[in-house]
mmCIF file of C-alpha atoms in Angstrom:
data_model
loop_
_atom_site.group_PDB
_atom_site.id
_atom_site.type_symbol
_atom_site.label_atom_id
_atom_site.label_comp_id
_atom_site.label_asym_id
_atom_site.label_seq_id
_atom_site.Cartn_x
_atom_site.Cartn_y
_atom_site.Cartn_z
ATOM 1 C CA UNK A 1 139.796 63.048 151.913
ATOM 2 C CA UNK A 2 140.388 64.402 148.534
ATOM 3 C CA UNK A 3 136.709 64.235 146.829
ATOM 4 C CA UNK A 4 136.726 63.161 143.282
ATOM 5 C CA UNK A 5 133.277 63.251 142.294
ATOM 6 C CA UNK A 6 130.070 64.029 144.136
ATOM 7 C CA UNK A 7 126.768 62.416 143.020
ATOM 8 C CA UNK A 8 123.549 64.410 143.893
ATOM 9 C CA UNK A 9 120.060 63.074 143.910
ATOM 10 C CA UNK A 10 117.057 64.600 145.209
ATOM 11 C CA UNK A 11 113.965 62.482 146.497
ATOM 12 C CA UNK A 12 110.604 63.811 146.933
ATOM 13 C CA UNK A 13 107.380 62.014 148.431
ATOM 14 C CA UNK A 14 109.363 59.226 150.394
ATOM 15 C CA UNK A 15 108.796 55.690 149.471
ATOM 16 C CA UNK A 16 106.164 56.581 147.276
ATOM 17 C CA UNK A 17 107.809 59.438 145.616
ATOM 18 C CA UNK A 18 110.372 60.059 143.015
ATOM 19 C CA UNK A 19 114.134 60.353 142.771
ATOM 20 C CA UNK A 20 116.484 62.150 140.150
ATOM 21 C CA UNK A 21 119.844 62.844 139.856
ATOM 22 C CA UNK A 22 121.107 66.378 139.457
ATOM 23 C CA UNK A 23 122.309 65.760 135.972
ATOM 24 C CA UNK A 24 118.863 64.184 134.915
ATOM 25 C CA UNK A 25 120.239 60.889 133.987
ATOM 26 C CA UNK A 26 118.540 58.797 136.759
ATOM 27 C CA UNK A 27 114.626 59.742 137.142
ATOM 28 C CA UNK A 28 112.844 56.988 138.756
ATOM 29 C CA UNK A 29 109.579 56.579 140.760
ATOM 30 C CA UNK A 30 109.492 54.810 143.980
ATOM 31 C CA UNK A 31 107.117 52.487 145.556
ATOM 32 C CA UNK A 32 107.356 49.988 148.309
ATOM 33 C CA UNK A 33 107.574 46.411 147.760
ATOM 34 C CA UNK A 34 104.469 44.293 148.349
ATOM 35 C CA UNK A 35 105.830 42.613 151.155
ATOM 36 C CA UNK A 36 105.979 46.329 152.884
ATOM 37 C CA UNK A 37 102.478 47.357 151.845
ATOM 38 C CA UNK A 38 103.237 48.419 148.229
ATOM 39 C CA UNK A 39 100.870 47.252 145.225
ATOM 40 C CA UNK A 40 101.370 43.822 143.789
ATOM 41 C CA UNK A 41 101.610 45.342 140.175
ATOM 42 C CA UNK A 42 104.035 48.370 141.209
ATOM 43 C CA UNK A 43 105.926 50.163 138.490
ATOM 44 C CA UNK A 44 108.514 51.739 140.659
ATOM 45 C CA UNK A 45 111.872 50.678 142.508
ATOM 46 C CA UNK A 46 112.694 51.398 146.124
ATOM 47 C CA UNK A 47 115.643 52.459 148.060
ATOM 48 C CA UNK A 48 116.723 48.787 148.920
ATOM 49 C CA UNK A 49 117.080 47.923 145.178
ATOM 50 C CA UNK A 50 118.845 50.922 144.534
ATOM 51 C CA UNK A 51 121.534 50.462 147.310
ATOM 52 C CA UNK A 52 121.980 46.883 146.221
ATOM 53 C CA UNK A 53 122.605 48.013 142.609
ATOM 54 C CA UNK A 54 124.797 50.353 143.813
ATOM 55 C CA UNK A 55 126.805 48.269 146.495
ATOM 56 C CA UNK A 56 127.081 45.515 143.821
ATOM 57 C CA UNK A 57 128.531 47.721 141.218
ATOM 58 C CA UNK A 58 130.940 49.403 143.243
ATOM 59 C CA UNK A 59 132.064 46.134 144.818
ATOM 60 C CA UNK A 60 132.852 44.626 141.473
ATOM 61 C CA UNK A 61 134.952 47.645 140.671
ATOM 62 C CA UNK A 62 136.954 47.098 143.772
ATOM 63 C CA UNK A 63 137.384 43.353 142.955
ATOM 64 C CA UNK A 64 138.640 44.427 139.694
ATOM 65 C CA UNK A 65 141.154 46.591 141.324
ATOM 66 C CA UNK A 66 142.356 43.648 143.475
ATOM 67 C CA UNK A 67 142.178 41.153 140.978
ATOM 68 C CA UNK A 68 144.553 43.453 138.591
ATOM 69 C CA UNK A 69 146.998 43.628 141.544
ATOM 70 C CA UNK A 70 147.189 39.875 141.665
ATOM 71 C CA UNK A 71 147.333 39.446 137.887
ATOM 72 C CA UNK A 72 144.173 37.367 137.980
ATOM 73 C CA UNK A 73 141.286 37.620 135.393
ATOM 74 C CA UNK A 74 137.861 38.124 136.632
ATOM 75 C CA UNK A 75 136.272 37.890 133.109
ATOM 76 C CA UNK A 76 132.713 36.860 133.344
ATOM 77 C CA UNK A 77 132.275 37.682 136.619
ATOM 78 C CA UNK A 78 129.512 39.146 138.502
ATOM 79 C CA UNK A 79 128.491 40.473 141.906
ATOM 80 C CA UNK A 80 124.669 40.412 143.094
ATOM 81 C CA UNK A 81 123.799 42.530 145.911
ATOM 82 C CA UNK A 82 120.704 41.447 148.143
ATOM 83 C CA UNK A 83 119.720 44.106 150.839
ATOM 84 C CA UNK A 84 117.223 43.397 153.432
ATOM 85 C CA UNK A 85 115.294 45.795 155.660
ATOM 86 C CA UNK A 86 113.390 44.848 158.927
ATOM 87 C CA UNK A 87 112.701 46.356 162.288
ATOM 88 C CA UNK A 88 115.513 46.361 164.800
ATOM 89 C CA UNK A 89 115.284 46.175 168.635
ATOM 90 C CA UNK A 90 115.142 49.704 169.085
ATOM 91 C CA UNK A 91 111.682 50.318 167.428
ATOM 92 C CA UNK A 92 113.254 51.475 164.097
ATOM 93 C CA UNK A 93 114.430 49.705 160.923
ATOM 94 C CA UNK A 94 117.973 48.283 159.823
ATOM 95 C CA UNK A 95 119.452 46.903 156.836
ATOM 96 C CA UNK A 96 121.348 43.733 156.208
ATOM 97 C CA UNK A 97 123.556 43.129 152.860
ATOM 98 C CA UNK A 98 124.656 39.996 151.185
ATOM 99 C CA UNK A 99 126.975 40.209 148.245
ATOM 100 C CA UNK A 100 127.203 37.089 146.138
ATOM 101 C CA UNK A 101 130.292 36.794 143.970
ATOM 102 C CA UNK A 102 130.650 34.790 140.957
ATOM 103 C CA UNK A 103 134.206 34.235 139.804
ATOM 104 C CA UNK A 104 134.285 31.592 137.302
ATOM 105 C CA UNK A 105 137.582 30.056 136.470
ATOM 106 C CA UNK A 106 139.313 31.202 139.986
ATOM 107 C CA UNK A 107 140.069 28.626 142.314
ATOM 108 C CA UNK A 108 137.917 28.900 145.413
ATOM 109 C CA UNK A 109 140.606 29.860 147.886
ATOM 110 C CA UNK A 110 142.061 32.631 145.631
ATOM 111 C CA UNK A 111 138.255 33.795 145.090
ATOM 112 C CA UNK A 112 137.774 34.114 148.933
ATOM 113 C CA UNK A 113 141.098 36.212 149.001
ATOM 114 C CA UNK A 114 140.277 38.458 146.293
ATOM 115 C CA UNK A 115 136.620 38.987 147.663
ATOM 116 C CA UNK A 116 138.188 39.734 151.154
ATOM 117 C CA UNK A 117 140.668 42.099 149.811
ATOM 118 C CA UNK A 118 137.731 43.884 147.853
ATOM 119 C CA UNK A 119 135.658 44.235 150.928
ATOM 120 C CA UNK A 120 138.642 46.279 152.299
ATOM 121 C CA UNK A 121 138.827 48.613 149.072
ATOM 122 C CA UNK A 122 135.252 49.080 148.379
ATOM 123 C CA UNK A 123 133.950 52.514 149.383
ATOM 124 C CA UNK A 124 130.431 50.948 150.230
ATOM 125 C CA UNK A 125 132.075 48.321 152.301
ATOM 126 C CA UNK A 126 133.881 51.045 154.134
ATOM 127 C CA UNK A 127 130.987 53.114 154.777
ATOM 128 C CA UNK A 128 128.994 50.210 156.052
ATOM 129 C CA UNK A 129 131.571 48.450 158.079
ATOM 130 C CA UNK A 130 130.241 48.204 161.679
ATOM 131 C CA UNK A 131 127.011 49.692 160.864
ATOM 132 C CA UNK A 132 125.108 47.004 159.154
ATOM 133 C CA UNK A 133 125.653 43.273 158.738
ATOM 134 C CA UNK A 134 127.494 42.433 155.445
ATOM 135 C CA UNK A 135 127.699 39.070 154.414
ATOM 136 C CA UNK A 136 130.270 37.874 151.605
ATOM 137 C CA UNK A 137 129.254 34.650 149.601
ATOM 138 C CA UNK A 138 131.772 33.340 146.838
ATOM 139 C CA UNK A 139 129.230 31.400 144.559
#
């Protein structure tokens, strides 16, 4: 693989810590969600929110690439990432993802085709394939 860009971020303090990118553009405090023992009035994000945001943004980019190939406008489209975390059968934890894709003005069958093709192009999809459940939903 010919690497075009490498993102670097450093985490300290685990789920109750801080993350910061090497360029200083991303600086976030972390706190677990209240469902996992975090405070109800929390003022930090968590790794699952960061993963959901990154996957949704990347998938939307892949969708744009695929739509251009097919000469289809996806203006006004969006991708929402939902990342769940829970205990697995091995005593550890696992993730599950749902990507909800909204393609207004695109016929349902064509929308499904674009989403499936984007799933083959998206680097996050390629990284997670076979590792975690990823559900694709066309809204």
